[in-house]
């Protein structure tokens, strides 16, 4: 069991700051890649930047157990978003995931150490929710890629799993379930709003490497998807 996992985090900073605190309090050592990779001029190529970052991480932290890729929060307009924007955001997320996995998995394979890759996306990727066209498209692409990566990397003892998030009180303060979703959850739900603590607990479970999961989707959404 990995008690204090070393986690490389790639994702949106907006809701990650409180999540980082929860993970740190649980014992994880975290390197937030966005604090290093985001350049003001936006001209630094992602592949060499990520390769250099992981080399520095191994030099300073000794190793990395887990890649945590978060791509959960996307606020879509009520109108149908522009097709070009959907394509742009999907390609952006998929390329960031692919480059991150490529760089870190090579290091894990080279060191012959087991590892975890955890992808966090919106539950609309599998449920199809109102006004979530971008979220569902991006999430669906990430899930498809993750399952293929799980097939390829499992032989090297690198597990790839997905967490699909429903409504979280810190992220969705308006608790925006549709009437149909709210009615369904009255019947099958646990009767409480989700929080980032639930997400952090599930991340620590996967990062702890005491599971037998690969290529699986964990639905943290109060029974919205079963």
Short mmCIF file of C-alpha atoms in Angstrom, two decimals:
data_model
loop_
_atom_site.label_atom_id
_atom_site.label_comp_id
_atom_site.label_asym_id
_atom_site.label_seq_id
_atom_site.Cartn_x
_atom_site.Cartn_y
_atom_site.Cartn_z
CA UNK A 1 0.00 0.00 0.00
CA UNK A 2 1.22 3.50 -0.89
CA UNK A 3 0.56 5.56 2.25
CA UNK A 4 1.95 8.90 1.06
CA UNK A 5 1.56 8.87 -2.73
CA UNK A 6 3.55 11.26 -4.88
CA UNK A 7 1.05 12.82 -7.27
CA UNK A 8 1.63 14.82 -10.44
CA UNK A 9 -1.47 16.92 -11.03
CA UNK A 10 -2.48 18.19 -14.46
CA UNK A 11 -5.70 20.14 -14.75
CA UNK A 12 -7.83 23.19 -14.17
CA UNK A 13 -6.73 25.29 -11.23
CA UNK A 14 -10.20 26.74 -10.58
CA UNK A 15 -11.51 24.01 -8.28
CA UNK A 16 -8.23 22.25 -7.62
CA UNK A 17 -6.91 24.51 -4.88
CA UNK A 18 -9.27 23.18 -2.16
CA UNK A 19 -8.81 19.65 -3.53
CA UNK A 20 -5.03 19.99 -3.26
CA UNK A 21 -5.38 20.94 0.39
CA UNK A 22 -7.57 17.91 1.12
CA UNK A 23 -5.13 15.57 -0.61
CA UNK A 24 -2.15 17.10 1.19
CA UNK A 25 -3.89 16.75 4.55
CA UNK A 26 -4.49 13.08 3.70
CA UNK A 27 -0.74 12.56 3.26
CA UNK A 28 -0.20 13.00 -0.48
CA UNK A 29 2.81 14.86 -1.83
CA UNK A 30 1.64 16.86 -4.86
CA UNK A 31 3.34 18.61 -7.73
CA UNK A 32 0.93 20.93 -9.54
CA UNK A 33 2.14 20.97 -13.13
CA UNK A 34 0.08 24.01 -14.14
CA UNK A 35 2.04 26.22 -11.77
CA UNK A 36 5.14 25.38 -13.81
CA UNK A 37 3.85 24.69 -17.32
CA UNK A 38 1.60 27.70 -17.82
CA UNK A 39 3.81 30.29 -19.46
CA UNK A 40 2.67 33.86 -19.97
CA UNK A 41 3.56 33.83 -23.66
CA UNK A 42 1.89 30.44 -24.18
CA UNK A 43 4.64 29.46 -26.66
CA UNK A 44 6.38 26.71 -24.71
CA UNK A 45 5.73 23.34 -26.45
CA UNK A 46 3.91 20.97 -24.13
CA UNK A 47 5.96 17.81 -24.80
CA UNK A 48 9.44 19.16 -23.93
CA UNK A 49 7.99 21.18 -21.06
CA UNK A 50 6.30 18.10 -19.55
CA UNK A 51 9.40 15.93 -20.11
CA UNK A 52 11.56 18.46 -18.30
CA UNK A 53 8.99 18.82 -15.52
CA UNK A 54 8.91 15.08 -14.84
CA UNK A 55 12.71 14.87 -14.82
CA UNK A 56 12.79 17.67 -12.25
CA UNK A 57 10.04 15.97 -10.23
CA UNK A 58 11.97 12.71 -10.07
CA UNK A 59 15.11 14.59 -9.03
CA UNK A 60 13.31 16.47 -6.25
CA UNK A 61 10.66 13.95 -5.11
CA UNK A 62 12.48 10.73 -5.92
CA UNK A 63 9.57 9.27 -7.87
CA UNK A 64 5.94 9.82 -8.88
CA UNK A 65 3.29 7.19 -8.10
CA UNK A 66 0.23 8.81 -9.64
CA UNK A 67 -0.82 11.06 -12.48
CA UNK A 68 -4.01 12.92 -11.56
CA UNK A 69 -5.59 14.48 -14.65
CA UNK A 70 -8.56 16.72 -13.83
CA UNK A 71 -10.82 18.02 -16.58
CA UNK A 72 -14.13 18.28 -14.78
CA UNK A 73 -15.44 21.86 -14.81
CA UNK A 74 -16.74 23.38 -18.04
CA UNK A 75 -19.55 25.94 -18.00
CA UNK A 76 -21.51 25.60 -21.22
CA UNK A 77 -23.85 28.25 -22.58
CA UNK A 78 -27.54 27.51 -22.82
CA UNK A 79 -27.23 27.91 -26.57
CA UNK A 80 -25.51 25.25 -28.66
CA UNK A 81 -21.78 26.06 -28.49
CA UNK A 82 -19.80 26.68 -31.63
CA UNK A 83 -18.60 23.46 -33.27
CA UNK A 84 -15.07 24.83 -33.56
CA UNK A 85 -14.98 25.49 -29.80
CA UNK A 86 -16.08 21.93 -29.06
CA UNK A 87 -13.31 20.56 -31.28
CA UNK A 88 -10.72 22.93 -29.81
CA UNK A 89 -11.46 22.05 -26.20
CA UNK A 90 -11.63 18.34 -26.95
CA UNK A 91 -8.29 18.34 -28.78
CA UNK A 92 -6.73 20.45 -26.01
CA UNK A 93 -7.79 18.03 -23.26
CA UNK A 94 -6.90 14.88 -25.18
CA UNK A 95 -3.46 16.20 -26.17
CA UNK A 96 -2.66 17.26 -22.58
CA UNK A 97 -3.66 13.83 -21.29
CA UNK A 98 -1.71 11.99 -23.98
CA UNK A 99 1.48 14.00 -23.45
CA UNK A 100 1.24 13.68 -19.67
CA UNK A 101 0.72 9.91 -19.82
CA UNK A 102 3.43 9.43 -22.42
CA UNK A 103 6.08 11.25 -20.38
CA UNK A 104 5.22 9.78 -17.00
CA UNK A 105 4.47 6.21 -18.14
CA UNK A 106 7.89 5.99 -19.82
CA UNK A 107 9.50 6.96 -16.51
CA UNK A 108 7.43 4.42 -14.58
CA UNK A 109 8.24 1.65 -17.06
CA UNK A 110 11.92 2.55 -17.00
CA UNK A 111 12.02 2.34 -13.20
CA UNK A 112 9.89 -0.85 -13.21
CA UNK A 113 7.59 0.63 -10.59
CA UNK A 114 3.77 0.31 -10.48
CA UNK A 115 1.73 3.44 -11.00
CA UNK A 116 -1.73 4.95 -11.15
CA UNK A 117 -3.29 7.22 -13.74
CA UNK A 118 -6.53 8.83 -12.55
CA UNK A 119 -8.69 10.88 -14.91
CA UNK A 120 -11.44 13.08 -13.46
CA UNK A 121 -14.23 14.30 -15.75
CA UNK A 122 -17.89 15.30 -15.62
CA UNK A 123 -20.61 12.69 -15.24
CA UNK A 124 -22.23 14.12 -18.37
CA UNK A 125 -19.63 12.10 -20.30
CA UNK A 126 -21.74 9.02 -19.64
CA UNK A 127 -25.13 10.43 -18.55
CA UNK A 128 -25.78 13.13 -21.14
CA UNK A 129 -26.88 16.17 -19.12
CA UNK A 130 -28.69 19.37 -20.11
CA UNK A 131 -26.44 22.20 -21.40
CA UNK A 132 -23.32 20.06 -21.12
CA UNK A 133 -22.44 19.49 -24.77
CA UNK A 134 -18.77 20.44 -24.35
CA UNK A 135 -18.40 18.56 -21.06
CA UNK A 136 -19.93 15.39 -22.47
CA UNK A 137 -17.85 15.54 -25.67
CA UNK A 138 -14.57 16.14 -23.85
CA UNK A 139 -15.35 13.58 -21.17
CA UNK A 140 -16.37 10.96 -23.71
CA UNK A 141 -13.09 11.42 -25.56
CA UNK A 142 -11.10 11.12 -22.32
CA UNK A 143 -12.96 7.98 -21.28
CA UNK A 144 -12.36 6.32 -24.64
CA UNK A 145 -8.66 7.13 -24.52
CA UNK A 146 -8.39 6.02 -20.90
CA UNK A 147 -9.79 2.58 -21.63
CA UNK A 148 -7.31 2.11 -24.47
CA UNK A 149 -4.46 3.28 -22.23
CA UNK A 150 -5.56 0.82 -19.55
CA UNK A 151 -5.21 -2.03 -22.07
CA UNK A 152 -1.75 -0.85 -23.13
CA UNK A 153 -0.28 0.02 -19.73
CA UNK A 154 -1.77 -2.69 -17.53
CA UNK A 155 0.99 -5.12 -18.52
CA UNK A 156 3.48 -2.69 -16.95
CA UNK A 157 1.52 -2.57 -13.67
CA UNK A 158 0.18 0.90 -14.45
CA UNK A 159 -3.54 1.17 -13.78
CA UNK A 160 -5.73 3.71 -15.58
CA UNK A 161 -9.12 4.55 -14.06
CA UNK A 162 -11.71 7.29 -14.45
CA UNK A 163 -13.72 9.24 -11.89
CA UNK A 164 -16.97 10.81 -13.16
CA UNK A 165 -18.25 13.58 -10.90
CA UNK A 166 -21.81 14.64 -10.31
CA UNK A 167 -22.86 17.82 -8.51
CA UNK A 168 -20.35 18.99 -5.86
CA UNK A 169 -21.29 21.69 -3.36
CA UNK A 170 -17.97 23.55 -3.76
CA UNK A 171 -18.14 23.45 -7.56
CA UNK A 172 -21.89 23.65 -8.18
CA UNK A 173 -23.25 25.94 -5.43
CA UNK A 174 -26.62 26.17 -7.18
CA UNK A 175 -27.07 22.37 -7.00
CA UNK A 176 -28.17 22.40 -10.63
CA UNK A 177 -29.95 19.12 -11.14
CA UNK A 178 -32.69 19.08 -13.76
CA UNK A 179 -36.22 18.35 -12.45
CA UNK A 180 -36.00 14.83 -13.89
CA UNK A 181 -32.63 14.19 -12.22
CA UNK A 182 -33.86 15.56 -8.90
CA UNK A 183 -36.94 13.33 -9.02
CA UNK A 184 -34.83 10.25 -9.79
CA UNK A 185 -32.41 11.01 -6.95
CA UNK A 186 -35.32 11.29 -4.49
CA UNK A 187 -35.92 7.62 -5.19
CA UNK A 188 -32.40 6.23 -5.56
CA UNK A 189 -30.06 8.88 -4.14
CA UNK A 190 -28.33 8.96 -0.75
CA UNK A 191 -29.97 12.25 0.12
CA UNK A 192 -26.84 14.36 0.50
CA UNK A 193 -24.87 16.70 -1.73
CA UNK A 194 -21.42 15.60 -2.83
CA UNK A 195 -18.27 17.43 -1.79
CA UNK A 196 -14.62 17.58 -2.77
CA UNK A 197 -13.87 15.47 0.31
CA UNK A 198 -15.65 12.56 -1.39
CA UNK A 199 -13.51 13.11 -4.48
CA UNK A 200 -10.31 13.31 -2.42
CA UNK A 201 -11.15 10.08 -0.59
CA UNK A 202 -11.64 8.22 -3.87
CA UNK A 203 -8.43 9.63 -5.34
CA UNK A 204 -6.46 8.52 -2.27
CA UNK A 205 -8.03 5.06 -2.53
CA UNK A 206 -6.87 4.68 -6.14
CA UNK A 207 -3.47 6.25 -5.49
CA UNK A 208 -2.93 3.87 -2.57
CA UNK A 209 -2.63 0.94 -5.00
CA UNK A 210 -4.65 -1.38 -2.74
CA UNK A 211 -7.27 -2.11 -5.36
CA UNK A 212 -7.83 -4.43 -8.31
CA UNK A 213 -9.17 -1.88 -10.78
CA UNK A 214 -8.04 -1.04 -14.30
CA UNK A 215 -9.96 0.69 -17.08
CA UNK A 216 -12.93 1.30 -14.77
CA UNK A 217 -15.25 4.27 -14.25
CA UNK A 218 -16.03 5.29 -10.66
CA UNK A 219 -19.29 7.22 -10.55
CA UNK A 220 -19.30 9.76 -7.71
CA UNK A 221 -22.75 11.19 -8.34
CA UNK A 222 -25.23 9.95 -5.70
CA UNK A 223 -26.66 7.29 -8.01
CA UNK A 224 -27.28 9.60 -10.98
CA UNK A 225 -25.56 6.92 -13.10
CA UNK A 226 -25.70 3.26 -12.14
#
